[in-house]
PDB file of C-alpha atoms in Angstrom:
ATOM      1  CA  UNK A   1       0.000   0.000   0.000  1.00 40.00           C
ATOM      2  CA  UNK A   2       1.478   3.416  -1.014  1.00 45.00           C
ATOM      3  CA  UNK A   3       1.670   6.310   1.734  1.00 59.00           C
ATOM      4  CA  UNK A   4       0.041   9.178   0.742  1.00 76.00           C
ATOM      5  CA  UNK A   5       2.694  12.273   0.102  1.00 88.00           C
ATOM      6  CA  UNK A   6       3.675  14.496   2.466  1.00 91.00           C
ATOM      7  CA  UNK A   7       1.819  18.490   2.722  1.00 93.00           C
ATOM      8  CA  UNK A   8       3.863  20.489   0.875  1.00 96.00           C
ATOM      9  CA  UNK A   9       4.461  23.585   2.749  1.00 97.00           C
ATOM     10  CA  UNK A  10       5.506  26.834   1.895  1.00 97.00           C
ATOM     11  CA  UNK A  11       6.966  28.916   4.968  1.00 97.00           C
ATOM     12  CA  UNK A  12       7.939  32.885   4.983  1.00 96.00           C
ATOM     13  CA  UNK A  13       9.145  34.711   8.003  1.00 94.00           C
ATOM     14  CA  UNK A  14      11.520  37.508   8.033  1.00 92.00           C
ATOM     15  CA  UNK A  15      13.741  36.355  10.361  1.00 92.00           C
ATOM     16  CA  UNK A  16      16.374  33.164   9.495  1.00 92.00           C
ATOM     17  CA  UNK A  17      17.144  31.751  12.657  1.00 91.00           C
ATOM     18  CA  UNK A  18      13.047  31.441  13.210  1.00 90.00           C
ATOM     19  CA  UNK A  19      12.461  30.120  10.020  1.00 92.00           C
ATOM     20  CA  UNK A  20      15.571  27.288  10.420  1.00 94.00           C
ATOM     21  CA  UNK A  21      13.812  26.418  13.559  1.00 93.00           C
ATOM     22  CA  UNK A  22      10.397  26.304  12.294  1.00 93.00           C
ATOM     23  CA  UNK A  23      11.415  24.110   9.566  1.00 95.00           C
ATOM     24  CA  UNK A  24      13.815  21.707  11.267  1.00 94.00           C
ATOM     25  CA  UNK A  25      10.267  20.888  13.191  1.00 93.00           C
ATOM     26  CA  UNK A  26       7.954  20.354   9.774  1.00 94.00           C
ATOM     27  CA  UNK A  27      10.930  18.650   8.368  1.00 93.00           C
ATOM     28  CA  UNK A  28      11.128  16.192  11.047  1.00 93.00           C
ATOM     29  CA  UNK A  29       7.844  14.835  10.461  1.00 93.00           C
ATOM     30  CA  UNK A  30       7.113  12.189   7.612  1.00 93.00           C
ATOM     31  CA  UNK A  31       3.920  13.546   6.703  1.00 94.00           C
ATOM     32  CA  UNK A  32       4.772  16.894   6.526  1.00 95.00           C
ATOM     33  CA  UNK A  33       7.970  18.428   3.972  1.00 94.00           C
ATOM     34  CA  UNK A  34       8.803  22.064   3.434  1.00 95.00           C
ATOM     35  CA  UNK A  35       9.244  23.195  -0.609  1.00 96.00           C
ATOM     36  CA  UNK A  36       9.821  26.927  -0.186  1.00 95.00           C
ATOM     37  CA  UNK A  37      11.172  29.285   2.017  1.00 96.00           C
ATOM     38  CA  UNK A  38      10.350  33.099   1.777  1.00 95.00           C
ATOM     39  CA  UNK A  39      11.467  36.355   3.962  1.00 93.00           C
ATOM     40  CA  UNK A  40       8.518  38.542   3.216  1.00 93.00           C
ATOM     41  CA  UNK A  41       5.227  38.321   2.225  1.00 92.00           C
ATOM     42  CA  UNK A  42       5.728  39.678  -1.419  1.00 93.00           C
ATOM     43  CA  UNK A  43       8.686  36.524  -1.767  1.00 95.00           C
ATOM     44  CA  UNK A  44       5.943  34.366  -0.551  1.00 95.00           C
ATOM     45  CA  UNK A  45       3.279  34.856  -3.539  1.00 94.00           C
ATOM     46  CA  UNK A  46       5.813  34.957  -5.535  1.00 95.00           C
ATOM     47  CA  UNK A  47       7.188  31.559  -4.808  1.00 96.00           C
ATOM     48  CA  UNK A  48       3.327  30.274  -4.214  1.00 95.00           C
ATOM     49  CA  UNK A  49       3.256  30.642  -8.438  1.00 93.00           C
ATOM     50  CA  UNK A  50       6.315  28.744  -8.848  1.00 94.00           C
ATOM     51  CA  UNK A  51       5.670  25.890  -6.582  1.00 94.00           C
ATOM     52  CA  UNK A  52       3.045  23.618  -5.972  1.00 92.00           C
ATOM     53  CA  UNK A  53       2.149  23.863  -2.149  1.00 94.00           C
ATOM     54  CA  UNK A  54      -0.590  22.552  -0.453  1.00 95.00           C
ATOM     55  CA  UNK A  55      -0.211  24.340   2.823  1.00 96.00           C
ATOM     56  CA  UNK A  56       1.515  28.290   3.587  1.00 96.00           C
ATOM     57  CA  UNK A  57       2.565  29.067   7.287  1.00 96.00           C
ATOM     58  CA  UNK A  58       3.585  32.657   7.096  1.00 95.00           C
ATOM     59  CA  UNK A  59       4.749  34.809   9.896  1.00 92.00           C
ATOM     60  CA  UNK A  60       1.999  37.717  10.757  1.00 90.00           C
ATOM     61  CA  UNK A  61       4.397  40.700  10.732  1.00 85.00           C
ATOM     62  CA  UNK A  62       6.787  40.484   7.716  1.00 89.00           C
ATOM     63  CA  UNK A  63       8.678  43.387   5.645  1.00 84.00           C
ATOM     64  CA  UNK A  64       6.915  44.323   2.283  1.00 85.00           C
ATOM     65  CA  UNK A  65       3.666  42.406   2.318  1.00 87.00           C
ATOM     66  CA  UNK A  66       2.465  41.076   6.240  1.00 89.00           C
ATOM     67  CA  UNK A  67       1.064  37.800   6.592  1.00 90.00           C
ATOM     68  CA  UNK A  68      -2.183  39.112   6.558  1.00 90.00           C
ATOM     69  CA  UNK A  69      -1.862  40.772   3.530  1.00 91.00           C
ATOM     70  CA  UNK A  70      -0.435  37.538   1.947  1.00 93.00           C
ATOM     71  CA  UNK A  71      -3.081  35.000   3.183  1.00 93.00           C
ATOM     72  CA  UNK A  72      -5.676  37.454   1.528  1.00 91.00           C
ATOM     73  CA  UNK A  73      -3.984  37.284  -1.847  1.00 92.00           C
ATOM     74  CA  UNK A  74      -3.072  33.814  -1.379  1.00 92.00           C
ATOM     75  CA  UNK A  75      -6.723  32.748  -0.709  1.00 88.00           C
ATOM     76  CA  UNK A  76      -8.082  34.850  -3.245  1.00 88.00           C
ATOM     77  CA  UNK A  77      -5.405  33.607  -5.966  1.00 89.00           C
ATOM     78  CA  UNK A  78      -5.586  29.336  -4.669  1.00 89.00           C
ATOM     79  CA  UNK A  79      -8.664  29.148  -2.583  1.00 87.00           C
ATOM     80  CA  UNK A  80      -7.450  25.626  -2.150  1.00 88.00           C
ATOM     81  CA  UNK A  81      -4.451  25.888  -0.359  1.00 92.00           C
ATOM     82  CA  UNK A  82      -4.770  26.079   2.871  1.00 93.00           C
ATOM     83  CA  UNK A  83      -3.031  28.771   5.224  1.00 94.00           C
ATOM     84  CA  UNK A  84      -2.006  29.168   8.713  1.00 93.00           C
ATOM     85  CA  UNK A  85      -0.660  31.932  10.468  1.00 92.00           C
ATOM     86  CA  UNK A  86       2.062  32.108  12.823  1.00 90.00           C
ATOM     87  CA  UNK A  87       2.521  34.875  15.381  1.00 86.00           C
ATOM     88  CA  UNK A  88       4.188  36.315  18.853  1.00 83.00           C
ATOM     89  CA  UNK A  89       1.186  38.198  19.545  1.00 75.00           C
ATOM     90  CA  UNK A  90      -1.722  36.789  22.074  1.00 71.00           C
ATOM     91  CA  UNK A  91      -4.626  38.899  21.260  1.00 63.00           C
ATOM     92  CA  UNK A  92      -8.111  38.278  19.187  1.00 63.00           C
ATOM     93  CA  UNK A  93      -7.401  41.115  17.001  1.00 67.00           C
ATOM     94  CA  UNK A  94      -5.091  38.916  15.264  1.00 73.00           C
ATOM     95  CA  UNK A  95      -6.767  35.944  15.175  1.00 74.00           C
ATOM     96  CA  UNK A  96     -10.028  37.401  13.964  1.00 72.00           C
ATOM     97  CA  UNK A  97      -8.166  39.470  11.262  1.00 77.00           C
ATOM     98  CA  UNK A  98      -6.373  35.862  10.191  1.00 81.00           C
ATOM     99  CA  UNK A  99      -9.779  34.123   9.727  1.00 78.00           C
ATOM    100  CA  UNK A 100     -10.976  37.142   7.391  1.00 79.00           C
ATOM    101  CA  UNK A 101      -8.100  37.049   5.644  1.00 83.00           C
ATOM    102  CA  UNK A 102      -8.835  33.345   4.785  1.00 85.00           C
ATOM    103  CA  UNK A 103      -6.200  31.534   7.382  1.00 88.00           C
ATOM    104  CA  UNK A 104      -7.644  28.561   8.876  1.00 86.00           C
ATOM    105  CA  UNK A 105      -5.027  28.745  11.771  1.00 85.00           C
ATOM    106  CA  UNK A 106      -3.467  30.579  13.894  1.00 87.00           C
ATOM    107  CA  UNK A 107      -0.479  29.256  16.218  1.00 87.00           C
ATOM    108  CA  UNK A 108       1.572  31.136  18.801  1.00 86.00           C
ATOM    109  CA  UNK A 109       5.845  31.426  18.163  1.00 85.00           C
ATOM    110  CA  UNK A 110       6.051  30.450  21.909  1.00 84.00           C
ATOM    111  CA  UNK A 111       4.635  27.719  21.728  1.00 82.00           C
ATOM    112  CA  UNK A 112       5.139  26.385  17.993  1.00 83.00           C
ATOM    113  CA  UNK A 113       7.064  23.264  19.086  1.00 84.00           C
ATOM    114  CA  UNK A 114       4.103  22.136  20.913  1.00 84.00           C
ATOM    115  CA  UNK A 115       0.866  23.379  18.556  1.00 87.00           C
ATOM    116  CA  UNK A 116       2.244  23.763  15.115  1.00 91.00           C
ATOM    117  CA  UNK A 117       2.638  20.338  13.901  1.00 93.00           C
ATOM    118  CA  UNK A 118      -0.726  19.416  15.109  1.00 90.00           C
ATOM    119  CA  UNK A 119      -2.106  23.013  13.172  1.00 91.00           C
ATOM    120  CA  UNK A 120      -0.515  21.848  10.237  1.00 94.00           C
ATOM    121  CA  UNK A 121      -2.375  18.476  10.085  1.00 93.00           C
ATOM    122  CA  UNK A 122      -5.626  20.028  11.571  1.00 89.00           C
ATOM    123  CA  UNK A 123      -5.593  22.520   8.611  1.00 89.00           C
ATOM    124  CA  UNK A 124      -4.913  20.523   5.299  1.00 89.00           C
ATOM    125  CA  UNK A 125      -7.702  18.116   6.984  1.00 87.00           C
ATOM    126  CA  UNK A 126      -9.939  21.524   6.332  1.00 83.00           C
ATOM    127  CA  UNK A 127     -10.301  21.789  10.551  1.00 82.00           C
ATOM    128  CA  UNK A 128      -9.499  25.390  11.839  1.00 80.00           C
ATOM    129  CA  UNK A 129      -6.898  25.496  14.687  1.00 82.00           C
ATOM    130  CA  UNK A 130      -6.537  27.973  17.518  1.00 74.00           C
ATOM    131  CA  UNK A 131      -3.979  28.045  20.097  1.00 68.00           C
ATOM    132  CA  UNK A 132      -5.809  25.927  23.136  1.00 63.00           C
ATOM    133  CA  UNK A 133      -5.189  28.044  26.196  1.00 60.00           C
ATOM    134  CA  UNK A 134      -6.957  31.093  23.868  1.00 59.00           C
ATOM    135  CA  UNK A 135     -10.078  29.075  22.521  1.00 62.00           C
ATOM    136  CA  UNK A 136     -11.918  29.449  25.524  1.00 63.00           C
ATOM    137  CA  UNK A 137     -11.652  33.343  26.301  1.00 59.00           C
ATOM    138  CA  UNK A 138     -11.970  34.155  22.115  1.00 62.00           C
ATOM    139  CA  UNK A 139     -14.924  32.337  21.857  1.00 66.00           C
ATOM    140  CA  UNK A 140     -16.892  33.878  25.113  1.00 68.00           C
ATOM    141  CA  UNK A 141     -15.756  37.520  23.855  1.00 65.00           C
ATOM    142  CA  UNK A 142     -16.921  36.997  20.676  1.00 64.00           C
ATOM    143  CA  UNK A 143     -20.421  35.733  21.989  1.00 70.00           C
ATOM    144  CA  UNK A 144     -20.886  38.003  24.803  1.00 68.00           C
ATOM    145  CA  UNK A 145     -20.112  40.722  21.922  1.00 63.00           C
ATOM    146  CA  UNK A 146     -22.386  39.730  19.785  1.00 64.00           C
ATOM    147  CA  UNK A 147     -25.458  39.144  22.220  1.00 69.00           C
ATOM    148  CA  UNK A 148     -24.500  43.018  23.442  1.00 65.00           C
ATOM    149  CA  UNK A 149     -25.179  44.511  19.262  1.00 64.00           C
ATOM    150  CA  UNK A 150     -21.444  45.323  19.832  1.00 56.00           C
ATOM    151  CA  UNK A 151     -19.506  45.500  15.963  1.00 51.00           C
ATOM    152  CA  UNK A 152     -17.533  42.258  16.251  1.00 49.00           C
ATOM    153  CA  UNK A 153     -13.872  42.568  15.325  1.00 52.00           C
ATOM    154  CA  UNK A 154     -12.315  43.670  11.718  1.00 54.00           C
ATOM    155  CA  UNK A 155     -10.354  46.004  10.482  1.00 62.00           C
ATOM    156  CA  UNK A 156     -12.018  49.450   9.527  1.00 72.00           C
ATOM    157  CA  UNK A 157      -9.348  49.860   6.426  1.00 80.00           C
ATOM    158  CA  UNK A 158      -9.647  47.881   3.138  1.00 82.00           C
ATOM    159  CA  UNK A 159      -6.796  46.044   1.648  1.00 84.00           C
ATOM    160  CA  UNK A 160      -5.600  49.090  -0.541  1.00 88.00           C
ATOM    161  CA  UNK A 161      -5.663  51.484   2.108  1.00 89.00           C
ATOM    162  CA  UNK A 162      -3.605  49.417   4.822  1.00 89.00           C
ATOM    163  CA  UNK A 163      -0.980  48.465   2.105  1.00 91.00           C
ATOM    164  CA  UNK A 164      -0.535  52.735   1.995  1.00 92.00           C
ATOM    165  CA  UNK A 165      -0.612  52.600   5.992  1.00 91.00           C
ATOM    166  CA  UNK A 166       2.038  49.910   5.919  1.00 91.00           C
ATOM    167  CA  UNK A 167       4.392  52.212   3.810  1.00 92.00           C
ATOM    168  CA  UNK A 168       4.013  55.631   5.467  1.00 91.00           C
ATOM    169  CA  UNK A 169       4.563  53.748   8.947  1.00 89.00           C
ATOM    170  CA  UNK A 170       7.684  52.374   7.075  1.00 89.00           C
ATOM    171  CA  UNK A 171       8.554  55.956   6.108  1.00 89.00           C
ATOM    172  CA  UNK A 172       8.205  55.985   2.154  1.00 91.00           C
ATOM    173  CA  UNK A 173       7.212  59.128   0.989  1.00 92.00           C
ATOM    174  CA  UNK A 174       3.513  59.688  -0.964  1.00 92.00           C
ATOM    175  CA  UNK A 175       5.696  59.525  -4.660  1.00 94.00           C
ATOM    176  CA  UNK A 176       7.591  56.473  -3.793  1.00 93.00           C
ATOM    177  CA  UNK A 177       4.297  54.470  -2.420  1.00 92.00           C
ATOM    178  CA  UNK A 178       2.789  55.646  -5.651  1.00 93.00           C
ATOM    179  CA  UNK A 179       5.713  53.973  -7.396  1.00 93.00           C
ATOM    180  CA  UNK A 180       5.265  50.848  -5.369  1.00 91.00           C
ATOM    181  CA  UNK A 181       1.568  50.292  -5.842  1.00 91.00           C
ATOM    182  CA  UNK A 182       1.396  51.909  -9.359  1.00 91.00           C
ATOM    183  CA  UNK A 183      -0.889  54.716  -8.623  1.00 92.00           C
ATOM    184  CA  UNK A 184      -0.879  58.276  -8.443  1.00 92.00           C
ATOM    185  CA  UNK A 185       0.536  60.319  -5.962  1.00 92.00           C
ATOM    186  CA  UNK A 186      -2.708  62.200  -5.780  1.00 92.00           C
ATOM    187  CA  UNK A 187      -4.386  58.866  -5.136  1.00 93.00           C
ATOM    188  CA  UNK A 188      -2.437  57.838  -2.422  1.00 92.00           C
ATOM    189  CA  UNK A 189      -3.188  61.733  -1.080  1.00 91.00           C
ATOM    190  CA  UNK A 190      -6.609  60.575  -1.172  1.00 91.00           C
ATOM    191  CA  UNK A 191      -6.050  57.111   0.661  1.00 91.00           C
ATOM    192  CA  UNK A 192      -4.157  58.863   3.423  1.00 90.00           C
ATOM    193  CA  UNK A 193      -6.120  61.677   4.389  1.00 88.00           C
ATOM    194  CA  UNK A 194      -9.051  58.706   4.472  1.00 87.00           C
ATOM    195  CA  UNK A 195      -7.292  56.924   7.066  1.00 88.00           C
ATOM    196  CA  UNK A 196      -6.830  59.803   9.163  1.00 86.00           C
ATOM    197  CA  UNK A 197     -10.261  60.147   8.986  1.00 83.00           C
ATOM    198  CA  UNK A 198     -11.532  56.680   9.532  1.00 80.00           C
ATOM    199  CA  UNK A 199      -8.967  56.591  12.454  1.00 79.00           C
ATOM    200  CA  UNK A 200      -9.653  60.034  13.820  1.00 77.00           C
ATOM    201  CA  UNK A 201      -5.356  60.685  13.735  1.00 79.00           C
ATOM    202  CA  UNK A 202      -3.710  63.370  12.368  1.00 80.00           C
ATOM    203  CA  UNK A 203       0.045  62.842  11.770  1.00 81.00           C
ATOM    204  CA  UNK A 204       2.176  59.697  10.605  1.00 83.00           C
ATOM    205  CA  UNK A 205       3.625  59.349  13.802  1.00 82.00           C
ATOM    206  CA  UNK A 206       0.014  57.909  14.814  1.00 82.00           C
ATOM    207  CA  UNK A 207      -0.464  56.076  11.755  1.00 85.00           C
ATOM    208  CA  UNK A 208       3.374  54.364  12.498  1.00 86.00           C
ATOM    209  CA  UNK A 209       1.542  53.177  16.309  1.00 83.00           C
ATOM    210  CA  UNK A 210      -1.558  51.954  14.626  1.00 83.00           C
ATOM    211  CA  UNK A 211       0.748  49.844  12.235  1.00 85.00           C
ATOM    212  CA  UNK A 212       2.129  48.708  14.820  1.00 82.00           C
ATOM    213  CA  UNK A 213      -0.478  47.336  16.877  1.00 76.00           C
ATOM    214  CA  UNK A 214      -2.536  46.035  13.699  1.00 77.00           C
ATOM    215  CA  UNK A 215       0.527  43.916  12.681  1.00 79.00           C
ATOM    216  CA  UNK A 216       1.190  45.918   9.749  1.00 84.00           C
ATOM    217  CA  UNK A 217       4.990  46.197  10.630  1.00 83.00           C
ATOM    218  CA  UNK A 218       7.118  45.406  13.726  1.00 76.00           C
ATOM    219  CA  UNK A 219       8.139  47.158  16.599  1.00 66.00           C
TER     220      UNK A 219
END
């Protein structure tokens, strides 16, 4: 009888010594076989064309594109493979912005040697996987939120204007963002003075904290 072949994975996170680690644990396990390593998010759809994966495990804050921003493309491009989401940060904002941005996990860096093989399977197997200890206390916010009329969690931005977020907070100035996401400067004029609406700042210096905390760049 012939064993099935292992999930390949495709795995992106910015830093080298994480990824070696991360992958010395997928790689140890028969069932499981990483193709394609990536340091950014914009590496990782580019490889995602290139290789056949069945499974992506990208890192939530990376340079260029985020994770976030990845799994969206990613699921929109191949609804079929399947993503999960690695992170250091321990809050629901995260890991309700990973399930709209069509991850079906969501595992913790601290505790990746314990959860991450088991979120690997879990996912390709078309289960969702959250973090135990977190399960719990996500699940009775989100209820007691929605039984209160509260607006459940999600990000008030759309895709195009948190890619311009993601630059100013990385300091690129209005002509070379245009340059990057091949629009006008007078468009991304538009986009930012938006955001400063939506999010009731003024200055980029506020923008740069709300990056921050959304996971659109690192401390």
């Amino acid at each position: 009888m012939t064993s099935a072949a292992p999930t390949r994975i495709l795995l992106a996170d910015d830093h080298a010594l994480v990824r070696r680690g991360v992958r010395l644990i997928l790689d140890n396990e028969p069932d499981l076989t990483v193709v394609a390593e990536a340091g950014d998010g914009a590496e990782a759809l580019a490889l995602a064309r290139v290789h056949a994966i069945d499974l992506a495990v990208l890192d939530v804050a990376m340079p260029r594109l985020t994770g976030l921003q990845a799994a969206r493309e990613l699921s929109r491009r191949s609804p079929a493979t399947r993503i999960l989401l690695l992170s250091m940060y321990d809050n629901d904002q995260y890991f309700f912005e990973a399930l709209r941005a069509g991850a079906s996990g969501y595992v913790l860096k601290s505790v990746a040697d314990r959860d991450l093989v088991e979120a690997c399977r879990a996912v390709v197997r078309e289960e969702p996987f959250i973090y135990p200890d977190a399960l719990t206390a996500l699940m009775r916010e989100y209820l007691q939120r929605a039984a209160r009329g509260e607006r459940l969690p999600g990000s008030v931005l759309s895709a195009r204007e948190e890619e311009v977020v993601k630059l100013i907070a990385e300091g690129r100035s209005s002509q070379e963002i245009a340059y990057l996401l091949v629009i006008s400067v007078k468009t991304v004029e538009r986009h930012r003075a938006n955001v400063l609406a939506k999010l009731e700042m003024r200055d980029r210096t506020q923008l740069t904290r709300y990056a921050i905390r959304a996971g659109l760049i690192e401390p």
